[in-house]
Amino acid sequence: MTKRLKLLLVIAGYIYSQGTSGIDSLSIISEDWCHDLPRAVYANLKRVNVSNKWFEVYRLDNDVFAIYEPHQWQEVISYLILGSEKA
């Protein structure tokens, strides 16, 4: 086994052994985080009506949309970019 491979295995083992270091991500989030939504930074964006209440969609530009999950505590934002041939 080469020295680089051994070193890589040692580093990977160390990183794996550290885990999350005992931090519970839910413990740092207040219980009422959802009451502050939607965020003020979205106030100037044009909201698009969608049939699914889990998502909020905002038009950012002519062919760019932000798909936002406000009820997921990570507040995931995905982007849809429309093209002339593909999205």
mmCIF file as gemmi writes it, N, C-alpha and C atoms, coordinates in Angstrom:
data_model
loop_
_atom_site.group_PDB
_atom_site.id
_atom_site.type_symbol
_atom_site.label_atom_id
_atom_site.label_alt_id
_atom_site.label_comp_id
_atom_site.label_asym_id
_atom_site.label_entity_id
_atom_site.label_seq_id
_atom_site.pdbx_PDB_ins_code
_atom_site.Cartn_x
_atom_site.Cartn_y
_atom_site.Cartn_z
_atom_site.occupancy
_atom_site.B_iso_or_equiv
_atom_site.pdbx_formal_charge
_atom_site.auth_seq_id
_atom_site.auth_asym_id
_atom_site.pdbx_PDB_model_num
ATOM 1 N N . MET Axp A 1 ? 0.855 -1.174 0 1 0 ? 1 A 1
ATOM 2 C CA . MET Axp A 1 ? 0 0 0 1 0 ? 1 A 1
ATOM 3 C C . MET Axp A 1 ? 0.901 1.238 0 1 0 ? 1 A 1
ATOM 4 N N . THR Axp A 2 ? 0.559 2.212 -0.814 1 0 ? 2 A 1
ATOM 5 C CA . THR Axp A 2 ? 1.389 3.403 -0.889 1 0 ? 2 A 1
ATOM 6 C C . THR Axp A 2 ? 1.174 4.292 0.329 1 0 ? 2 A 1
ATOM 7 N N . LYS Axp A 3 ? 2.13 5.158 0.556 1 0 ? 3 A 1
ATOM 8 C CA . LYS Axp A 3 ? 2.046 6.069 1.703 1 0 ? 3 A 1
ATOM 9 C C . LYS Axp A 3 ? 0.83 6.993 1.59 1 0 ? 3 A 1
ATOM 10 N N . ARG Axp A 4 ? 0.539 7.444 0.387 1 0 ? 4 A 1
ATOM 11 C CA . ARG Axp A 4 ? -0.608 8.345 0.198 1 0 ? 4 A 1
ATOM 12 C C . ARG Axp A 4 ? -1.922 7.648 0.519 1 0 ? 4 A 1
ATOM 13 N N . LEU Axp A 5 ? -2.056 6.398 0.091 1 0 ? 5 A 1
ATOM 14 C CA . LEU Axp A 5 ? -3.28 5.653 0.363 1 0 ? 5 A 1
ATOM 15 C C . LEU Axp A 5 ? -3.438 5.408 1.857 1 0 ? 5 A 1
ATOM 16 N N . LYS Axp A 6 ? -2.347 5.068 2.536 1 0 ? 6 A 1
ATOM 17 C CA . LYS Axp A 6 ? -2.396 4.864 3.986 1 0 ? 6 A 1
ATOM 18 C C . LYS Axp A 6 ? -2.818 6.154 4.688 1 0 ? 6 A 1
ATOM 19 N N . LEU Axp A 7 ? -2.225 7.26 4.265 1 0 ? 7 A 1
ATOM 20 C CA . LEU Axp A 7 ? -2.563 8.553 4.863 1 0 ? 7 A 1
ATOM 21 C C . LEU Axp A 7 ? -4.035 8.89 4.62 1 0 ? 7 A 1
ATOM 22 N N . LEU Axp A 8 ? -4.514 8.633 3.408 1 0 ? 8 A 1
ATOM 23 C CA . LEU Axp A 8 ? -5.912 8.886 3.089 1 0 ? 8 A 1
ATOM 24 C C . LEU Axp A 8 ? -6.835 8.053 3.968 1 0 ? 8 A 1
ATOM 25 N N . LEU Axp A 9 ? -6.503 6.792 4.186 1 0 ? 9 A 1
ATOM 26 C CA . LEU Axp A 9 ? -7.324 5.925 5.034 1 0 ? 9 A 1
ATOM 27 C C . LEU Axp A 9 ? -7.321 6.394 6.485 1 0 ? 9 A 1
ATOM 28 N N . VAL Axp A 10 ? -6.173 6.846 6.97 1 0 ? 10 A 1
ATOM 29 C CA . VAL Axp A 10 ? -6.085 7.352 8.342 1 0 ? 10 A 1
ATOM 30 C C . VAL Axp A 10 ? -6.941 8.608 8.493 1 0 ? 10 A 1
ATOM 31 N N . ILE Axp A 11 ? -6.846 9.519 7.533 1 0 ? 11 A 1
ATOM 32 C CA . ILE Axp A 11 ? -7.626 10.76 7.595 1 0 ? 11 A 1
ATOM 33 C C . ILE Axp A 11 ? -9.118 10.458 7.504 1 0 ? 11 A 1
ATOM 34 N N . ALA Axp A 12 ? -9.501 9.561 6.587 1 0 ? 12 A 1
ATOM 35 C CA . ALA Axp A 12 ? -10.915 9.199 6.448 1 0 ? 12 A 1
ATOM 36 C C . ALA Axp A 12 ? -11.44 8.562 7.731 1 0 ? 12 A 1
ATOM 37 N N . GLY Axp A 13 ? -10.648 7.703 8.353 1 0 ? 13 A 1
ATOM 38 C CA . GLY Axp A 13 ? -11.05 7.079 9.615 1 0 ? 13 A 1
ATOM 39 C C . GLY Axp A 13 ? -11.226 8.1 10.719 1 0 ? 13 A 1
ATOM 40 N N . TYR Axp A 14 ? -10.324 9.066 10.775 1 0 ? 14 A 1
ATOM 41 C CA . TYR Axp A 14 ? -10.414 10.113 11.79 1 0 ? 14 A 1
ATOM 42 C C . TYR Axp A 14 ? -11.685 10.946 11.596 1 0 ? 14 A 1
ATOM 43 N N . ILE Axp A 15 ? -11.935 11.358 10.367 1 0 ? 15 A 1
ATOM 44 C CA . ILE Axp A 15 ? -13.125 12.164 10.085 1 0 ? 15 A 1
ATOM 45 C C . ILE Axp A 15 ? -14.386 11.389 10.434 1 0 ? 15 A 1
ATOM 46 N N . TYR Axp A 16 ? -14.435 10.116 10.065 1 0 ? 16 A 1
ATOM 47 C CA . TYR Axp A 16 ? -15.602 9.283 10.362 1 0 ? 16 A 1
ATOM 48 C C . TYR Axp A 16 ? -15.8 9.143 11.867 1 0 ? 16 A 1
ATOM 49 N N . SER Axp A 17 ? -14.701 9.023 12.611 1 0 ? 17 A 1
ATOM 50 C CA . SER Axp A 17 ? -14.806 8.82 14.056 1 0 ? 17 A 1
ATOM 51 C C . SER Axp A 17 ? -15.315 10.059 14.785 1 0 ? 17 A 1
ATOM 52 N N . GLN Axp A 18 ? -15.203 11.229 14.162 1 0 ? 18 A 1
ATOM 53 C CA . GLN Axp A 18 ? -15.626 12.472 14.812 1 0 ? 18 A 1
ATOM 54 C C . GLN Axp A 18 ? -17.141 12.633 14.819 1 0 ? 18 A 1
ATOM 55 N N . GLY Axp A 19 ? -17.825 12.032 13.86 1 0 ? 19 A 1
ATOM 56 C CA . GLY Axp A 19 ? -19.29 12.112 13.814 1 0 ? 19 A 1
ATOM 57 C C . GLY Axp A 19 ? -19.763 13.548 13.823 1 0 ? 19 A 1
ATOM 58 N N . THR Axp A 20 ? -20.827 13.815 14.556 1 0 ? 20 A 1
ATOM 59 C CA . THR Axp A 20 ? -21.376 15.174 14.645 1 0 ? 20 A 1
ATOM 60 C C . THR Axp A 20 ? -20.898 15.899 15.89 1 0 ? 20 A 1
ATOM 61 N N . SER Axp A 21 ? -19.972 15.304 16.603 1 0 ? 21 A 1
ATOM 62 C CA . SER Axp A 21 ? -19.398 15.92 17.802 1 0 ? 21 A 1
ATOM 63 C C . SER Axp A 21 ? -20.452 16.249 18.848 1 0 ? 21 A 1
ATOM 64 N N . GLY Axp A 22 ? -21.545 15.502 18.871 1 0 ? 22 A 1
ATOM 65 C CA . GLY Axp A 22 ? -22.561 15.692 19.896 1 0 ? 22 A 1
ATOM 66 C C . GLY Axp A 22 ? -23.475 16.879 19.686 1 0 ? 22 A 1
ATOM 67 N N . ILE Axp A 23 ? -23.401 17.53 18.537 1 0 ? 23 A 1
ATOM 68 C CA . ILE Axp A 23 ? -24.26 18.683 18.282 1 0 ? 23 A 1
ATOM 69 C C . ILE Axp A 23 ? -25.539 18.196 17.617 1 0 ? 23 A 1
ATOM 70 N N . ASP Axp A 24 ? -26.65 18.513 18.222 1 0 ? 24 A 1
ATOM 71 C CA . ASP Axp A 24 ? -27.952 18.183 17.655 1 0 ? 24 A 1
ATOM 72 C C . ASP Axp A 24 ? -28.466 19.44 16.966 1 0 ? 24 A 1
ATOM 73 N N . SER Axp A 25 ? -28.566 19.402 15.643 1 0 ? 25 A 1
ATOM 74 C CA . SER Axp A 25 ? -28.947 20.604 14.907 1 0 ? 25 A 1
ATOM 75 C C . SER Axp A 25 ? -30.324 21.12 15.309 1 0 ? 25 A 1
ATOM 76 N N . LEU Axp A 26 ? -31.201 20.246 15.753 1 0 ? 26 A 1
ATOM 77 C CA . LEU Axp A 26 ? -32.527 20.708 16.165 1 0 ? 26 A 1
ATOM 78 C C . LEU Axp A 26 ? -32.488 21.489 17.472 1 0 ? 26 A 1
ATOM 79 N N . SER Axp A 27 ? -31.451 21.292 18.276 1 0 ? 27 A 1
ATOM 80 C CA . SER Axp A 27 ? -31.371 21.989 19.559 1 0 ? 27 A 1
ATOM 81 C C . SER Axp A 27 ? -31.001 23.46 19.408 1 0 ? 27 A 1
ATOM 82 N N . ILE Axp A 28 ? -30.5 23.863 18.249 1 0 ? 28 A 1
ATOM 83 C CA . ILE Axp A 28 ? -30.114 25.261 18.058 1 0 ? 28 A 1
ATOM 84 C C . ILE Axp A 28 ? -31.174 26.054 17.295 1 0 ? 28 A 1
ATOM 85 N N . ILE Axp A 29 ? -32.298 25.411 16.997 1 0 ? 29 A 1
ATOM 86 C CA . ILE Axp A 29 ? -33.38 26.061 16.263 1 0 ? 29 A 1
ATOM 87 C C . ILE Axp A 29 ? -34.538 26.304 17.218 1 0 ? 29 A 1
ATOM 88 N N . SER Axp A 30 ? -35.03 27.533 17.245 1 0 ? 30 A 1
ATOM 89 C CA . SER Axp A 30 ? -36.148 27.831 18.136 1 0 ? 30 A 1
ATOM 90 C C . SER Axp A 30 ? -37.408 27.133 17.64 1 0 ? 30 A 1
ATOM 91 N N . GLU Axp A 31 ? -38.306 26.847 18.562 1 0 ? 31 A 1
ATOM 92 C CA . GLU Axp A 31 ? -39.535 26.136 18.207 1 0 ? 31 A 1
ATOM 93 C C . GLU Axp A 31 ? -40.463 26.972 17.324 1 0 ? 31 A 1
ATOM 94 N N . ASP Axp A 32 ? -40.354 28.281 17.4 1 0 ? 32 A 1
ATOM 95 C CA . ASP Axp A 32 ? -41.259 29.136 16.626 1 0 ? 32 A 1
ATOM 96 C C . ASP Axp A 32 ? -40.595 29.734 15.384 1 0 ? 32 A 1
ATOM 97 N N . TRP Axp A 33 ? -39.56 29.064 14.865 1 0 ? 33 A 1
ATOM 98 C CA . TRP Axp A 33 ? -38.847 29.576 13.691 1 0 ? 33 A 1
ATOM 99 C C . TRP Axp A 33 ? -39.781 29.807 12.509 1 0 ? 33 A 1
ATOM 100 N N . CYS Axp A 34 ? -40.806 29.006 12.386 1 0 ? 34 A 1
ATOM 101 C CA . CYS Axp A 34 ? -41.712 29.074 11.233 1 0 ? 34 A 1
ATOM 102 C C . CYS Axp A 34 ? -42.595 30.33 11.266 1 0 ? 34 A 1
ATOM 103 N N . HIS Axp A 35 ? -42.733 30.955 12.422 1 0 ? 35 A 1
ATOM 104 C CA . HIS Axp A 35 ? -43.588 32.139 12.542 1 0 ? 35 A 1
ATOM 105 C C . HIS Axp A 35 ? -42.977 33.373 11.88 1 0 ? 35 A 1
ATOM 106 N N . ASP Axp A 36 ? -41.682 33.332 11.61 1 0 ? 36 A 1
ATOM 107 C CA . ASP Axp A 36 ? -41.003 34.472 10.997 1 0 ? 36 A 1
ATOM 108 C C . ASP Axp A 36 ? -40.98 34.386 9.472 1 0 ? 36 A 1
ATOM 109 N N . LEU Axp A 37 ? -41.766 33.504 8.903 1 0 ? 37 A 1
ATOM 110 C CA . LEU Axp A 37 ? -41.742 33.295 7.458 1 0 ? 37 A 1
ATOM 111 C C . LEU Axp A 37 ? -42.945 33.961 6.802 1 0 ? 37 A 1
ATOM 112 N N . PRO Axp A 38 ? -42.881 34.392 5.565 1 0 ? 38 A 1
ATOM 113 C CA . PRO Axp A 38 ? -41.69 34.36 4.726 1 0 ? 38 A 1
ATOM 114 C C . PRO Axp A 38 ? -40.681 35.413 5.159 1 0 ? 38 A 1
ATOM 115 N N . ARG Axp A 39 ? -39.462 35.172 4.836 1 0 ? 39 A 1
ATOM 116 C CA . ARG Axp A 39 ? -38.376 36.083 5.208 1 0 ? 39 A 1
ATOM 117 C C . ARG Axp A 39 ? -38.569 37.444 4.529 1 0 ? 39 A 1
ATOM 118 N N . ALA Axp A 40 ? -38.13 38.474 5.205 1 0 ? 40 A 1
ATOM 119 C CA . ALA Axp A 40 ? -38.277 39.838 4.682 1 0 ? 40 A 1
ATOM 120 C C . ALA Axp A 40 ? -37.535 40.032 3.362 1 0 ? 40 A 1
ATOM 121 N N . VAL Axp A 41 ? -36.461 39.275 3.149 1 0 ? 41 A 1
ATOM 122 C CA . VAL Axp A 41 ? -35.69 39.436 1.912 1 0 ? 41 A 1
ATOM 123 C C . VAL Axp A 41 ? -36.482 39.015 0.679 1 0 ? 41 A 1
ATOM 124 N N . TYR Axp A 42 ? -37.576 38.28 0.865 1 0 ? 42 A 1
ATOM 125 C CA . TYR Axp A 42 ? -38.394 37.847 -0.268 1 0 ? 42 A 1
ATOM 126 C C . TYR Axp A 42 ? -39.493 38.847 -0.607 1 0 ? 42 A 1
ATOM 127 N N . ALA Axp A 43 ? -39.633 39.906 0.158 1 0 ? 43 A 1
ATOM 128 C CA . ALA Axp A 43 ? -40.744 40.852 -0.005 1 0 ? 43 A 1
ATOM 129 C C . ALA Axp A 43 ? -40.783 41.496 -1.388 1 0 ? 43 A 1
ATOM 130 N N . ASN Axp A 44 ? -39.63 41.723 -1.985 1 0 ? 44 A 1
ATOM 131 C CA . ASN Axp A 44 ? -39.588 42.383 -3.291 1 0 ? 44 A 1
ATOM 132 C C . ASN Axp A 44 ? -39.663 41.413 -4.463 1 0 ? 44 A 1
ATOM 133 N N . LEU Axp A 45 ? -39.764 40.125 -4.185 1 0 ? 45 A 1
ATOM 134 C CA . LEU Axp A 45 ? -39.83 39.132 -5.256 1 0 ? 45 A 1
ATOM 135 C C . LEU Axp A 45 ? -41.28 38.857 -5.63 1 0 ? 45 A 1
ATOM 136 N N . LYS Axp A 46 ? -41.507 38.536 -6.888 1 0 ? 46 A 1
ATOM 137 C CA . LYS Axp A 46 ? -42.86 38.213 -7.362 1 0 ? 46 A 1
ATOM 138 C C . LYS Axp A 46 ? -43.152 36.753 -7.051 1 0 ? 46 A 1
ATOM 139 N N . ARG Axp A 47 ? -44.153 36.53 -6.223 1 0 ? 47 A 1
ATOM 140 C CA . ARG Axp A 47 ? -44.537 35.163 -5.862 1 0 ? 47 A 1
ATOM 141 C C . ARG Axp A 47 ? -45.453 34.585 -6.934 1 0 ? 47 A 1
ATOM 142 N N . VAL Axp A 48 ? -45.21 33.329 -7.277 1 0 ? 48 A 1
ATOM 143 C CA . VAL Axp A 48 ? -46.001 32.622 -8.281 1 0 ? 48 A 1
ATOM 144 C C . VAL Axp A 48 ? -46.95 31.686 -7.544 1 0 ? 48 A 1
ATOM 145 N N . ASN Axp A 49 ? -48.222 31.707 -7.896 1 0 ? 49 A 1
ATOM 146 C CA . ASN Axp A 49 ? -49.196 30.811 -7.262 1 0 ? 49 A 1
ATOM 147 C C . ASN Axp A 49 ? -48.969 29.374 -7.714 1 0 ? 49 A 1
ATOM 148 N N . VAL Axp A 50 ? -48.914 28.458 -6.742 1 0 ? 50 A 1
ATOM 149 C CA . VAL Axp A 50 ? -48.776 27.03 -7.026 1 0 ? 50 A 1
ATOM 150 C C . VAL Axp A 50 ? -49.824 26.278 -6.216 1 0 ? 50 A 1
ATOM 151 N N . SER Axp A 51 ? -50.162 25.075 -6.658 1 0 ? 51 A 1
ATOM 152 C CA . SER Axp A 51 ? -51.227 24.313 -6.001 1 0 ? 51 A 1
ATOM 153 C C . SER Axp A 51 ? -50.759 23.588 -4.747 1 0 ? 51 A 1
ATOM 154 N N . ASN Axp A 52 ? -49.458 23.429 -4.564 1 0 ? 52 A 1
ATOM 155 C CA . ASN Axp A 52 ? -48.921 22.702 -3.422 1 0 ? 52 A 1
ATOM 156 C C . ASN Axp A 52 ? -48.52 23.688 -2.334 1 0 ? 52 A 1
ATOM 157 N N . LYS Axp A 53 ? -49.099 23.572 -1.146 1 0 ? 53 A 1
ATOM 158 C CA . LYS Axp A 53 ? -48.82 24.525 -0.065 1 0 ? 53 A 1
ATOM 159 C C . LYS Axp A 53 ? -47.452 24.315 0.585 1 0 ? 53 A 1
ATOM 160 N N . TRP Axp A 54 ? -46.8 23.185 0.307 1 0 ? 54 A 1
ATOM 161 C CA . TRP Axp A 54 ? -45.485 22.934 0.899 1 0 ? 54 A 1
ATOM 162 C C . TRP Axp A 54 ? -44.422 23.837 0.283 1 0 ? 54 A 1
ATOM 163 N N . PHE Axp A 55 ? -44.607 24.197 -0.991 1 0 ? 55 A 1
ATOM 164 C CA . PHE Axp A 55 ? -43.62 24.996 -1.706 1 0 ? 55 A 1
ATOM 165 C C . PHE Axp A 55 ? -44.124 26.412 -1.919 1 0 ? 55 A 1
ATOM 166 N N . GLU Axp A 56 ? -43.184 27.335 -1.981 1 0 ? 56 A 1
ATOM 167 C CA . GLU Axp A 56 ? -43.454 28.688 -2.449 1 0 ? 56 A 1
ATOM 168 C C . GLU Axp A 56 ? -42.526 28.903 -3.629 1 0 ? 56 A 1
ATOM 169 N N . VAL Axp A 57 ? -43.027 29.513 -4.674 1 0 ? 57 A 1
ATOM 170 C CA . VAL Axp A 57 ? -42.226 29.748 -5.871 1 0 ? 57 A 1
ATOM 171 C C . VAL Axp A 57 ? -42.153 31.248 -6.111 1 0 ? 57 A 1
ATOM 172 N N . TYR Axp A 58 ? -40.946 31.724 -6.375 1 0 ? 58 A 1
ATOM 173 C CA . TYR Axp A 58 ? -40.715 33.14 -6.643 1 0 ? 58 A 1
ATOM 174 C C . TYR Axp A 58 ? -40.03 33.286 -7.992 1 0 ? 58 A 1
ATOM 175 N N . ARG Axp A 59 ? -40.483 34.28 -8.754 1 0 ? 59 A 1
ATOM 176 C CA . ARG Axp A 59 ? -39.822 34.579 -10.031 1 0 ? 59 A 1
ATOM 177 C C . ARG Axp A 59 ? -38.668 35.53 -9.729 1 0 ? 59 A 1
ATOM 178 N N . LEU Axp A 60 ? -37.466 35.122 -10.099 1 0 ? 60 A 1
ATOM 179 C CA . LEU Axp A 60 ? -36.294 35.953 -9.855 1 0 ? 60 A 1
ATOM 180 C C . LEU Axp A 60 ? -35.932 36.787 -11.072 1 0 ? 60 A 1
ATOM 181 N N . ASP Axp A 61 ? -36.141 36.209 -12.233 1 0 ? 61 A 1
ATOM 182 C CA . ASP Axp A 61 ? -35.831 36.849 -13.501 1 0 ? 61 A 1
ATOM 183 C C . ASP Axp A 61 ? -36.806 36.276 -14.52 1 0 ? 61 A 1
ATOM 184 N N . ASN Axp A 62 ? -36.697 36.66 -15.766 1 0 ? 62 A 1
ATOM 185 C CA . ASN Axp A 62 ? -37.632 36.156 -16.774 1 0 ? 62 A 1
ATOM 186 C C . ASN Axp A 62 ? -37.706 34.637 -16.799 1 0 ? 62 A 1
ATOM 187 N N . ASP Axp A 63 ? -36.584 33.973 -16.749 1 0 ? 63 A 1
ATOM 188 C CA . ASP Axp A 63 ? -36.559 32.517 -16.877 1 0 ? 63 A 1
ATOM 189 C C . ASP Axp A 63 ? -35.946 31.822 -15.665 1 0 ? 63 A 1
ATOM 190 N N . VAL Axp A 64 ? -35.927 32.474 -14.516 1 0 ? 64 A 1
ATOM 191 C CA . VAL Axp A 64 ? -35.339 31.886 -13.307 1 0 ? 64 A 1
ATOM 192 C C . VAL Axp A 64 ? -36.366 31.932 -12.175 1 0 ? 64 A 1
ATOM 193 N N . PHE Axp A 65 ? -36.585 30.768 -11.566 1 0 ? 65 A 1
ATOM 194 C CA . PHE Axp A 65 ? -37.541 30.653 -10.469 1 0 ? 65 A 1
ATOM 195 C C . PHE Axp A 65 ? -36.851 30.043 -9.258 1 0 ? 65 A 1
ATOM 196 N N . ALA Axp A 66 ? -37.177 30.547 -8.078 1 0 ? 66 A 1
ATOM 197 C CA . ALA Axp A 66 ? -36.701 29.956 -6.825 1 0 ? 66 A 1
ATOM 198 C C . ALA Axp A 66 ? -37.847 29.135 -6.255 1 0 ? 66 A 1
ATOM 199 N N . ILE Axp A 67 ? -37.577 27.874 -5.953 1 0 ? 67 A 1
ATOM 200 C CA . ILE Axp A 67 ? -38.573 26.973 -5.371 1 0 ? 67 A 1
ATOM 201 C C . ILE Axp A 67 ? -38.166 26.782 -3.919 1 0 ? 67 A 1
ATOM 202 N N . TYR Axp A 68 ? -38.973 27.293 -3.033 1 0 ? 68 A 1
ATOM 203 C CA . TYR Axp A 68 ? -38.624 27.438 -1.621 1 0 ? 68 A 1
ATOM 204 C C . TYR Axp A 68 ? -39.484 26.507 -0.777 1 0 ? 68 A 1
ATOM 205 N N . GLU Axp A 69 ? -38.875 25.849 0.203 1 0 ? 69 A 1
ATOM 206 C CA . GLU Axp A 69 ? -39.594 24.97 1.134 1 0 ? 69 A 1
ATOM 207 C C . GLU Axp A 69 ? -39.61 25.623 2.519 1 0 ? 69 A 1
ATOM 208 N N . PRO Axp A 70 ? -40.547 26.529 2.784 1 0 ? 70 A 1
ATOM 209 C CA . PRO Axp A 70 ? -40.538 27.265 4.04 1 0 ? 70 A 1
ATOM 210 C C . PRO Axp A 70 ? -40.873 26.429 5.268 1 0 ? 70 A 1
ATOM 211 N N . HIS Axp A 71 ? -41.523 25.301 5.092 1 0 ? 71 A 1
ATOM 212 C CA . HIS Axp A 71 ? -41.938 24.496 6.244 1 0 ? 71 A 1
ATOM 213 C C . HIS Axp A 71 ? -40.927 23.41 6.597 1 0 ? 71 A 1
ATOM 214 N N . GLN Axp A 72 ? -39.829 23.355 5.874 1 0 ? 72 A 1
ATOM 215 C CA . GLN Axp A 72 ? -38.717 22.462 6.186 1 0 ? 72 A 1
ATOM 216 C C . GLN Axp A 72 ? -37.718 23.314 6.95 1 0 ? 72 A 1
ATOM 217 N N . TRP Axp A 73 ? -37.265 22.879 8.12 1 0 ? 73 A 1
ATOM 218 C CA . TRP Axp A 73 ? -36.455 23.765 8.956 1 0 ? 73 A 1
ATOM 219 C C . TRP Axp A 73 ? -35.146 24.171 8.299 1 0 ? 73 A 1
ATOM 220 N N . GLN Axp A 74 ? -34.679 23.423 7.306 1 0 ? 74 A 1
ATOM 221 C CA . GLN Axp A 74 ? -33.468 23.838 6.593 1 0 ? 74 A 1
ATOM 222 C C . GLN Axp A 74 ? -33.765 24.949 5.585 1 0 ? 74 A 1
ATOM 223 N N . GLU Axp A 75 ? -35.044 25.193 5.317 1 0 ? 75 A 1
ATOM 224 C CA . GLU Axp A 75 ? -35.484 26.205 4.349 1 0 ? 75 A 1
ATOM 225 C C . GLU Axp A 75 ? -34.781 26.035 3.002 1 0 ? 75 A 1
ATOM 226 N N . VAL Axp A 76 ? -34.95 24.878 2.429 1 0 ? 76 A 1
ATOM 227 C CA . VAL Axp A 76 ? -34.304 24.531 1.167 1 0 ? 76 A 1
ATOM 228 C C . VAL Axp A 76 ? -34.803 25.439 0.045 1 0 ? 76 A 1
ATOM 229 N N . ILE Axp A 77 ? -33.873 25.91 -0.781 1 0 ? 77 A 1
ATOM 230 C CA . ILE Axp A 77 ? -34.217 26.692 -1.963 1 0 ? 77 A 1
ATOM 231 C C . ILE Axp A 77 ? -33.578 26.009 -3.167 1 0 ? 77 A 1
ATOM 232 N N . SER Axp A 78 ? -34.413 25.65 -4.131 1 0 ? 78 A 1
ATOM 233 C CA . SER Axp A 78 ? -33.93 25.083 -5.391 1 0 ? 78 A 1
ATOM 234 C C . SER Axp A 78 ? -34.234 26.097 -6.482 1 0 ? 78 A 1
ATOM 235 N N . TYR Axp A 79 ? -33.519 25.991 -7.576 1 0 ? 79 A 1
ATOM 236 C CA . TYR Axp A 79 ? -33.704 26.947 -8.659 1 0 ? 79 A 1
ATOM 237 C C . TYR Axp A 79 ? -34.071 26.225 -9.947 1 0 ? 79 A 1
ATOM 238 N N . LEU Axp A 80 ? -35.007 26.781 -10.671 1 0 ? 80 A 1
ATOM 239 C CA . LEU Axp A 80 ? -35.383 26.291 -11.989 1 0 ? 80 A 1
ATOM 240 C C . LEU Axp A 80 ? -34.998 27.369 -12.986 1 0 ? 80 A 1
ATOM 241 N N . ILE Axp A 81 ? -34.136 26.997 -13.926 1 0 ? 81 A 1
ATOM 242 C CA . ILE Axp A 81 ? -33.693 27.926 -14.961 1 0 ? 81 A 1
ATOM 243 C C . ILE Axp A 81 ? -34.227 27.403 -16.289 1 0 ? 81 A 1
ATOM 244 N N . LEU Axp A 82 ? -35.121 28.158 -16.905 1 0 ? 82 A 1
ATOM 245 C CA . LEU Axp A 82 ? -35.708 27.746 -18.172 1 0 ? 82 A 1
ATOM 246 C C . LEU Axp A 82 ? -34.787 28.138 -19.316 1 0 ? 82 A 1
ATOM 247 N N . GLY Axp A 83 ? -34.64 27.227 -20.26 1 0 ? 83 A 1
ATOM 248 C CA . GLY Axp A 83 ? -33.835 27.505 -21.444 1 0 ? 83 A 1
ATOM 249 C C . GLY Axp A 83 ? -34.695 27.42 -22.689 1 0 ? 83 A 1
ATOM 250 N N . SER Axp A 84 ? -34.12 27.717 -23.829 1 0 ? 84 A 1
ATOM 251 C CA . SER Axp A 84 ? -34.891 27.655 -25.068 1 0 ? 84 A 1
ATOM 252 C C . SER Axp A 84 ? -35.126 26.22 -25.52 1 0 ? 84 A 1
ATOM 253 N N . GLU Axp A 85 ? -34.277 25.281 -25.058 1 0 ? 85 A 1
ATOM 254 C CA . GLU Axp A 85 ? -34.444 23.877 -25.43 1 0 ? 85 A 1
ATOM 255 C C . GLU Axp A 85 ? -34.741 22.978 -24.236 1 0 ? 85 A 1
ATOM 256 N N . LYS Axp A 86 ? -34.211 23.322 -23.065 1 0 ? 86 A 1
ATOM 257 C CA . LYS Axp A 86 ? -34.394 22.497 -21.867 1 0 ? 86 A 1
ATOM 258 C C . LYS Axp A 86 ? -34.504 23.393 -20.645 1 0 ? 86 A 1
ATOM 259 N N . ALA Axp A 87 ? -35.072 22.816 -19.587 1 0 ? 87 A 1
ATOM 260 C CA . ALA Axp A 87 ? -35.118 23.535 -18.31 1 0 ? 87 A 1
ATOM 261 C C . ALA Axp A 87 ? -34.003 23.014 -17.434 1 0 ? 87 A 1
